XYZ file of N, CA, C and O in Angstrom:
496
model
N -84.592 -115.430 -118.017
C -84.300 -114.084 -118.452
C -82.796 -113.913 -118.580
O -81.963 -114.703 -118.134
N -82.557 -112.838 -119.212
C -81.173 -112.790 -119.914
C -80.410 -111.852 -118.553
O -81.008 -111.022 -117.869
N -79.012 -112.235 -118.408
C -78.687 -111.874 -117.192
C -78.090 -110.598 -117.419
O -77.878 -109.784 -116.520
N -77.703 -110.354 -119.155
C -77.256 -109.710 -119.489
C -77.960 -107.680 -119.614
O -77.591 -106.505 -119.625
N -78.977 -108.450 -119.668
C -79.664 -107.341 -120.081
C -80.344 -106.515 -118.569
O -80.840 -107.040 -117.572
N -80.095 -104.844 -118.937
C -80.214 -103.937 -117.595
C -82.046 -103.745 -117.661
O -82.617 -103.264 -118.640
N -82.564 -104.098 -116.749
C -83.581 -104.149 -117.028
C -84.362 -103.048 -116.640
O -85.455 -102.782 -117.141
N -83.666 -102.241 -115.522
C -84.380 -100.568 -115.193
C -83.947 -99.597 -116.436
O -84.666 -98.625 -116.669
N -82.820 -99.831 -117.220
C -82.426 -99.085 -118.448
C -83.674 -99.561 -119.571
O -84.379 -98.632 -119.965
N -83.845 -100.318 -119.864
C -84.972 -100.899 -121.173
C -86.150 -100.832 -120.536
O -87.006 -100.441 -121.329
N -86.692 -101.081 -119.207
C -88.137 -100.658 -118.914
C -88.419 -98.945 -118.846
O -89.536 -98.440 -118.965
N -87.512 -98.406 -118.691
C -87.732 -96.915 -118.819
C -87.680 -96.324 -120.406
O -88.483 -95.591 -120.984
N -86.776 -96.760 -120.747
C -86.960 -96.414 -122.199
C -88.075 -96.749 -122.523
O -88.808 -95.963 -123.122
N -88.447 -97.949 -122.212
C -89.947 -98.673 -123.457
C -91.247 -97.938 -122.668
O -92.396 -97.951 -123.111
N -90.788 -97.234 -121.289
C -92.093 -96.344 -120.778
C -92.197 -95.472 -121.698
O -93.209 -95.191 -122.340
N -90.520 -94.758 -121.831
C -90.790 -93.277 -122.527
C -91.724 -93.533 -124.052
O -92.550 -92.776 -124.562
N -91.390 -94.464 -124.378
C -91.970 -94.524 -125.358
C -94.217 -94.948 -125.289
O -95.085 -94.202 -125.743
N -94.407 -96.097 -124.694
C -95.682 -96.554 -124.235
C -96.575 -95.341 -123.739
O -97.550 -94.887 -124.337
N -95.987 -94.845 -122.369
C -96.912 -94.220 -121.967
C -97.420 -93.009 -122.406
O -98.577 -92.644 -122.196
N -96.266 -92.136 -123.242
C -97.024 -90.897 -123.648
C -97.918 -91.238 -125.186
O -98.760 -90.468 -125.647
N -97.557 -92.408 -125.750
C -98.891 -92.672 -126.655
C -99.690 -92.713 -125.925
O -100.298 -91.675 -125.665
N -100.012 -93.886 -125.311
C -101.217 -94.030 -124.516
C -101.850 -93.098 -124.381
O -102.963 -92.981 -124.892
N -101.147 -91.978 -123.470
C -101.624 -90.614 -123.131
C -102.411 -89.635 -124.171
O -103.533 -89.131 -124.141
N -101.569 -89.596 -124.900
C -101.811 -88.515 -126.349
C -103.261 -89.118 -126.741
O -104.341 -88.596 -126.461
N -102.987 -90.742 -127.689
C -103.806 -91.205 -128.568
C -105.074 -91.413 -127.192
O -106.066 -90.772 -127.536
N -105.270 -91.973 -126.047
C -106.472 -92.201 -125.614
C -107.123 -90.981 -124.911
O -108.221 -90.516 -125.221
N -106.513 -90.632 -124.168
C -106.573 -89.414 -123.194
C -107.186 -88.265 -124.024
O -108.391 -88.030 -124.108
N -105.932 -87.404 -124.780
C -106.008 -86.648 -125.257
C -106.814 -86.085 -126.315
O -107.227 -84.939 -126.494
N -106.964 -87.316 -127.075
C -107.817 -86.894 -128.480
C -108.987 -87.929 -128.381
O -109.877 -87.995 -129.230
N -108.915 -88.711 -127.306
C -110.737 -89.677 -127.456
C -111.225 -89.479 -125.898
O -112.365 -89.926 -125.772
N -110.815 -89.061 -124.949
C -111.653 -88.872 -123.816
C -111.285 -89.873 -123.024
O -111.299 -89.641 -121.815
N -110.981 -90.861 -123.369
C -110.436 -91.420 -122.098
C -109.781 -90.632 -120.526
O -109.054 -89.643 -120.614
N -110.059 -91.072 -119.524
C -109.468 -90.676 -118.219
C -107.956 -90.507 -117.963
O -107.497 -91.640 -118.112
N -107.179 -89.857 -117.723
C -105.683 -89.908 -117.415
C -105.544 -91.547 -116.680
O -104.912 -92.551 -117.008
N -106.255 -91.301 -115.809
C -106.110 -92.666 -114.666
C -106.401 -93.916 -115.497
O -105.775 -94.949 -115.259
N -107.341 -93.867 -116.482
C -107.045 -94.985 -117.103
C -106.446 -95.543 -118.271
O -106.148 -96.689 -118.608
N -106.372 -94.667 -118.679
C -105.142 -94.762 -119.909
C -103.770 -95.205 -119.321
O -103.053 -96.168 -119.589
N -103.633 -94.109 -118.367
C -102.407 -95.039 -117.638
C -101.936 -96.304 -116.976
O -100.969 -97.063 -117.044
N -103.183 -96.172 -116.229
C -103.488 -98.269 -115.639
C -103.386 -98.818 -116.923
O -102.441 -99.594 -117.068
N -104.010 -98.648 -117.766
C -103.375 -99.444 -119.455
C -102.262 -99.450 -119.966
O -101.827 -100.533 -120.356
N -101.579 -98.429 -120.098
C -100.510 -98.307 -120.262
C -99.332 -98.853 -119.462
O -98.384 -99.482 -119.933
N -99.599 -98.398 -117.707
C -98.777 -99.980 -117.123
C -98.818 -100.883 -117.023
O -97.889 -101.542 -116.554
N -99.934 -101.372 -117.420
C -100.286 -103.146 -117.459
C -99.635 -103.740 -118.820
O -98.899 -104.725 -118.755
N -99.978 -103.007 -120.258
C -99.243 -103.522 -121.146
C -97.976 -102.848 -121.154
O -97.423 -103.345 -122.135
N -97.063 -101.887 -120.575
C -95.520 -102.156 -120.327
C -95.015 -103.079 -119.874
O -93.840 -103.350 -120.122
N -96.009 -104.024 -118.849
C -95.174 -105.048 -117.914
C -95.031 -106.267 -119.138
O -94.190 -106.742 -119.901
N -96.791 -106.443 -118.665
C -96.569 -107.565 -120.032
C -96.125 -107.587 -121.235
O -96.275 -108.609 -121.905
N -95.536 -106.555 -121.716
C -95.434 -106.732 -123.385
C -93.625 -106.890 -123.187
O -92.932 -107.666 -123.845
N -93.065 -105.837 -121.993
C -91.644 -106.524 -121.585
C -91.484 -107.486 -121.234
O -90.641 -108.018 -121.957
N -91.934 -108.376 -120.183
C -92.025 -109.918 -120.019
C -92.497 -110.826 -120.966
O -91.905 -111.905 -120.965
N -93.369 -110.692 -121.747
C -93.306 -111.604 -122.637
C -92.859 -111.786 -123.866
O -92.595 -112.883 -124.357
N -92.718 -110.309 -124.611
C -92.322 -110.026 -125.838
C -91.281 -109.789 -125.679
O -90.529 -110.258 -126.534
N -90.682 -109.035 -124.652
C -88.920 -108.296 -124.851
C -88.079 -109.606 -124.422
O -87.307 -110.079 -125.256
N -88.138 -109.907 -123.789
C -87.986 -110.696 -122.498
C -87.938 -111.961 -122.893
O -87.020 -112.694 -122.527
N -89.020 -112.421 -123.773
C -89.148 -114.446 -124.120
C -89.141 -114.394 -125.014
O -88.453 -115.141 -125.710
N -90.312 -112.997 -125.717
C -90.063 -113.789 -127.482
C -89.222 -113.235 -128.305
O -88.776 -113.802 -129.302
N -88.944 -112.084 -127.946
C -87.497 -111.467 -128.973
C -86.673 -112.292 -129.081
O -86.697 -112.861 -130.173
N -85.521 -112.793 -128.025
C -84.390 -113.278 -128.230
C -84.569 -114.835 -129.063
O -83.802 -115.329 -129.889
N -85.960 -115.430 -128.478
C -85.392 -116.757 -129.185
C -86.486 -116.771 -130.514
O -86.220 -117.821 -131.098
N -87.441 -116.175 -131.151
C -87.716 -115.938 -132.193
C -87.108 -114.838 -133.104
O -86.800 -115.150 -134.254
N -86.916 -113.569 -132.660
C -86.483 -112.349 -133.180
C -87.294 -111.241 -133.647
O -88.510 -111.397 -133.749
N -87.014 -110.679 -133.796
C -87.917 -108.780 -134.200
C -89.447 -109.308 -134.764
O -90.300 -109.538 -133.907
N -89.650 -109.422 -135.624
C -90.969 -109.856 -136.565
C -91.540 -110.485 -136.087
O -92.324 -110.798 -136.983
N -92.012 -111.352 -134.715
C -92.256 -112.281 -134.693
C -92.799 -111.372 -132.840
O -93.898 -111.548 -132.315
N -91.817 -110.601 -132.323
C -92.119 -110.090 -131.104
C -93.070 -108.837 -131.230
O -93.925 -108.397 -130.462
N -92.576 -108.371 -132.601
C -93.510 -107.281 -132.714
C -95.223 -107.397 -133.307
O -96.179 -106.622 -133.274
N -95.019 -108.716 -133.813
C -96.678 -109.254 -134.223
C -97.261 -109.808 -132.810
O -98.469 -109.790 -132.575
N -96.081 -110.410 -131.685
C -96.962 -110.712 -130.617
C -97.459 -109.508 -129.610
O -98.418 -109.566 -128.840
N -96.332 -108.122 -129.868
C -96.673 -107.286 -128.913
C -98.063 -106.737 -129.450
O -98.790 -106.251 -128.583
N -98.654 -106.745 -131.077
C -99.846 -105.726 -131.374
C -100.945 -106.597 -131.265
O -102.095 -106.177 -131.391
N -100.591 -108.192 -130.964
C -101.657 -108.658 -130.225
C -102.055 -108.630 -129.052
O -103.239 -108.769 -128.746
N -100.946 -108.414 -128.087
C -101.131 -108.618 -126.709
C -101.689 -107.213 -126.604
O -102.794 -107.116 -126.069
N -101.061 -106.044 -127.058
C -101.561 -104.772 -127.195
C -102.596 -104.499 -127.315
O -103.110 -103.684 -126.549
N -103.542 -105.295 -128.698
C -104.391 -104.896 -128.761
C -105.740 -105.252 -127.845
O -106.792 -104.619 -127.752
N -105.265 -106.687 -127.104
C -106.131 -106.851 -126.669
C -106.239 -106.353 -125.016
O -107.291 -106.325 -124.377
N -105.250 -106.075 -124.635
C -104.969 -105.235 -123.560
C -105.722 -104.117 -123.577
O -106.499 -103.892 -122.648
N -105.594 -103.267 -124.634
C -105.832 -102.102 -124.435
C -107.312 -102.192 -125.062
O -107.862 -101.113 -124.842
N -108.103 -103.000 -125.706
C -109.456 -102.919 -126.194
C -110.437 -103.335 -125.080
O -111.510 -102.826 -124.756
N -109.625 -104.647 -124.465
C -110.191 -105.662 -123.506
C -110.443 -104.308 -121.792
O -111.380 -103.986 -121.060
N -109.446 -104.072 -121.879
C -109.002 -102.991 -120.515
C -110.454 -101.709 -121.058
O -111.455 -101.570 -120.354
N -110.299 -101.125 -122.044
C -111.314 -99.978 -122.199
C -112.570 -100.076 -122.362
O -113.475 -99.249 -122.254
N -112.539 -101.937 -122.827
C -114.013 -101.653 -122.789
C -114.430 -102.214 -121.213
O -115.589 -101.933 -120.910
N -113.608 -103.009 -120.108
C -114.028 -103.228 -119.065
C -113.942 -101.896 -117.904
O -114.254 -101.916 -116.713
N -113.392 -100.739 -118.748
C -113.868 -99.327 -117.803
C -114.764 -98.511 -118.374
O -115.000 -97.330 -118.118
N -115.365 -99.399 -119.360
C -116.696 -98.553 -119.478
C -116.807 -97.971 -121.476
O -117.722 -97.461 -122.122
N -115.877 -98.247 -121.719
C -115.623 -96.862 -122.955
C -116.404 -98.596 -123.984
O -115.820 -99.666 -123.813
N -117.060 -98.560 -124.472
C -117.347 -99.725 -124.801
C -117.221 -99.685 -127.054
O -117.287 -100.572 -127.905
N -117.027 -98.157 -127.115
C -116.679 -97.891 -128.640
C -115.522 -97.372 -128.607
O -115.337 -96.168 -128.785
N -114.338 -98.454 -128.311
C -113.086 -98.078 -128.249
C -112.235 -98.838 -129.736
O -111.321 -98.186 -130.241
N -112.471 -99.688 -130.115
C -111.971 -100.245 -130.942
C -110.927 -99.095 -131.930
O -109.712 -99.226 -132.072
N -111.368 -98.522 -132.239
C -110.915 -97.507 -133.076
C -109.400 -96.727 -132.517
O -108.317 -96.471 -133.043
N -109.939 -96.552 -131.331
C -109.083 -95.932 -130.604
C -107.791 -96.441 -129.886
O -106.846 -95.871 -129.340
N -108.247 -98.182 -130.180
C -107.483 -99.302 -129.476
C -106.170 -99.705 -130.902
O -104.972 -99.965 -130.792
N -107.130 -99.593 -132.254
C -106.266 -100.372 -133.334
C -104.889 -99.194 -133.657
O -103.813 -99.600 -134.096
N -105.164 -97.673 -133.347
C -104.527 -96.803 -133.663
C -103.726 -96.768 -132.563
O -102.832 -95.999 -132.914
N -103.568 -97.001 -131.829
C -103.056 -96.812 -130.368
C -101.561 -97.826 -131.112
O -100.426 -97.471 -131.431
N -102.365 -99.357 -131.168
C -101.533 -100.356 -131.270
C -100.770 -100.230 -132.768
O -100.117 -101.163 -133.234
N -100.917 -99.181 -133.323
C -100.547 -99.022 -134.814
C -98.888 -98.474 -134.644
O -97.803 -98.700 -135.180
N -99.383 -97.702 -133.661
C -98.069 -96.569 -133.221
C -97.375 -97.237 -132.385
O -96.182 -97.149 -132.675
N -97.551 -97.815 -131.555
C -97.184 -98.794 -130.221
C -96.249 -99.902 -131.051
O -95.032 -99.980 -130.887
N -96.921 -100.651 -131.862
C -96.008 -101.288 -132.845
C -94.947 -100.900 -133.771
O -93.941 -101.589 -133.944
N -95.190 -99.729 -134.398
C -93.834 -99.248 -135.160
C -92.653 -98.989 -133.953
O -91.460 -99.288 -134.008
N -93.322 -98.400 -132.963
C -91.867 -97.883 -132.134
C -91.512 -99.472 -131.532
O -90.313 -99.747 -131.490
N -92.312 -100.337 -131.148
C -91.610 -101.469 -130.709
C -90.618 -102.056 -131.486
O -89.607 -102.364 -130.856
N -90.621 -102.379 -133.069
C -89.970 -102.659 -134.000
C -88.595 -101.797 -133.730
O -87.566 -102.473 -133.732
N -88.513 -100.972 -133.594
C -87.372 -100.195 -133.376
C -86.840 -100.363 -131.930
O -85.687 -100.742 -131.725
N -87.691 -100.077 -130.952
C -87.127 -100.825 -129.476
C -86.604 -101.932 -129.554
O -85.664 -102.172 -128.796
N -87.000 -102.812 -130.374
C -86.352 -104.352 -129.909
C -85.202 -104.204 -130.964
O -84.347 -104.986 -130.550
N -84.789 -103.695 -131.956
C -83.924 -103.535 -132.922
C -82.697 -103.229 -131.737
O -81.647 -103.848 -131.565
N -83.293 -101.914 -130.915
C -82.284 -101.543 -129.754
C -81.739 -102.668 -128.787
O -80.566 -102.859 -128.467
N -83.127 -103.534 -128.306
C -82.572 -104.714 -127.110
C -81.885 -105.419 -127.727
O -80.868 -105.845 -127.180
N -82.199 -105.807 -129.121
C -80.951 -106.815 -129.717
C -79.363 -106.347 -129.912
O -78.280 -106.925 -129.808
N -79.764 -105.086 -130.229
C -78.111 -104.937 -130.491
C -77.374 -103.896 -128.996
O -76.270 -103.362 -129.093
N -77.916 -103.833 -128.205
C -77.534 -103.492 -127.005
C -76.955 -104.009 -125.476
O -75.932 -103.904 -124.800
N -78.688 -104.816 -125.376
C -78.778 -105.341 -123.892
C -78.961 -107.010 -124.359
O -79.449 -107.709 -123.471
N -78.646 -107.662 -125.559
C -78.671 -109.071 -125.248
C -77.703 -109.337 -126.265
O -77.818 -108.794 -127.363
N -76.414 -110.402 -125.918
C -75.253 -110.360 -126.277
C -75.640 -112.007 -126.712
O -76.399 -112.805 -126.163
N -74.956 -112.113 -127.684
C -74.581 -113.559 -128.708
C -73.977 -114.465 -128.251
O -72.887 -114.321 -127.698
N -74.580 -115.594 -128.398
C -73.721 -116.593 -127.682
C -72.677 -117.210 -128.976
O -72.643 -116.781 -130.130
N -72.020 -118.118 -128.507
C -71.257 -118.582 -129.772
C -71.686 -119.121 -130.845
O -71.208 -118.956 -131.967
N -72.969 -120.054 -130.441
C -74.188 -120.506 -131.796
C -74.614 -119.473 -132.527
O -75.017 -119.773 -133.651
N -74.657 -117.984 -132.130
C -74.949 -117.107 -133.069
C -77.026 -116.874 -132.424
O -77.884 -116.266 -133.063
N -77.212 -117.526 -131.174
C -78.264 -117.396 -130.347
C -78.229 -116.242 -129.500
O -77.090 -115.791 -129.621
N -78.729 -115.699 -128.893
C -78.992 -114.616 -128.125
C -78.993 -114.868 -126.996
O -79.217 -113.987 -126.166
C-alpha cells in the first residue's frame, strides 16, 4: 500500500459517497432493512478500497478499477441480498452498482490526483 496516501481521509469520503446509495437505492425505494443494506454497504467499502483503490487503481489505472469495482460490487451486493433473504434483488443490485460506479470513476480520478504521488517512471 501506498504510504503516501491518508487513508481515514479517502475511506470517509468513499463512505460519504457508498453508503447513502446503498441506503436510498436499497432501503429506501426496494425494502430492504437499514441493517442490511448497511452490512452491505460496509463490506463492499472495505473491499472495493482494498482491492480496487488500493491495488488496482495505481498500477492499472481508472478504467480498469472501475470495471473491477462494478464487479466486485455487483456481486457483493447481489450475492449479500440474496443470502439475507431478498432473493429478487438483481434489479435492485445492477442499479445500485450503476450509480456506485459512476461516482467511483470520479473518486479514483480524486485518489490519483491527490493521495498517490508519481514516481519518476511516471508510475504511481
Amino acid at each position: 500500500m501506498d504510504e503516501s496516501v491518508n487513508h481515514g481521509k479517502a475511506i470517509i469520503i468513499k463512505s460519504l459517497m457508498v453508503l447513502p446509495v446503498v441506503w436510498i437505492i436499497l432501503s429506501l425505494f426496494n425494502g430492504v432493512s437499514f441493517w442490511h443494506s448497511t452490512v452491505l454497504g460496509l463490506v463492499l467499502l472495505l473491499l472495493s478500497y482494498f482491492t480496487g483503490d488500493m491495488f488496482i487503481l495505481p498500477k492499472m489505472g481508472n478504467a480498469s478499477a472501475t470495471i473491477g469495482d462494478l464487479i466486485l460490487s455487483l456481486i457483493v451486493l447481489w450475492g449479500g441480498l440474496n443470502l439475507f433473504g431478498y432473493s429478487k434483488a438483481l434489479g435492485e443490485s445492477i442499479l445500485t452498482v450503476v450509480v456506485l460506479c459512476a461516482g467511483e470513476y470520479f473518486y479514483h480520478k480524486w485518489l490519483l490526483r491527490t493521495q498517490f504521488r508519481e514516481t519518476r517512471n511516471g508510475q504511481y
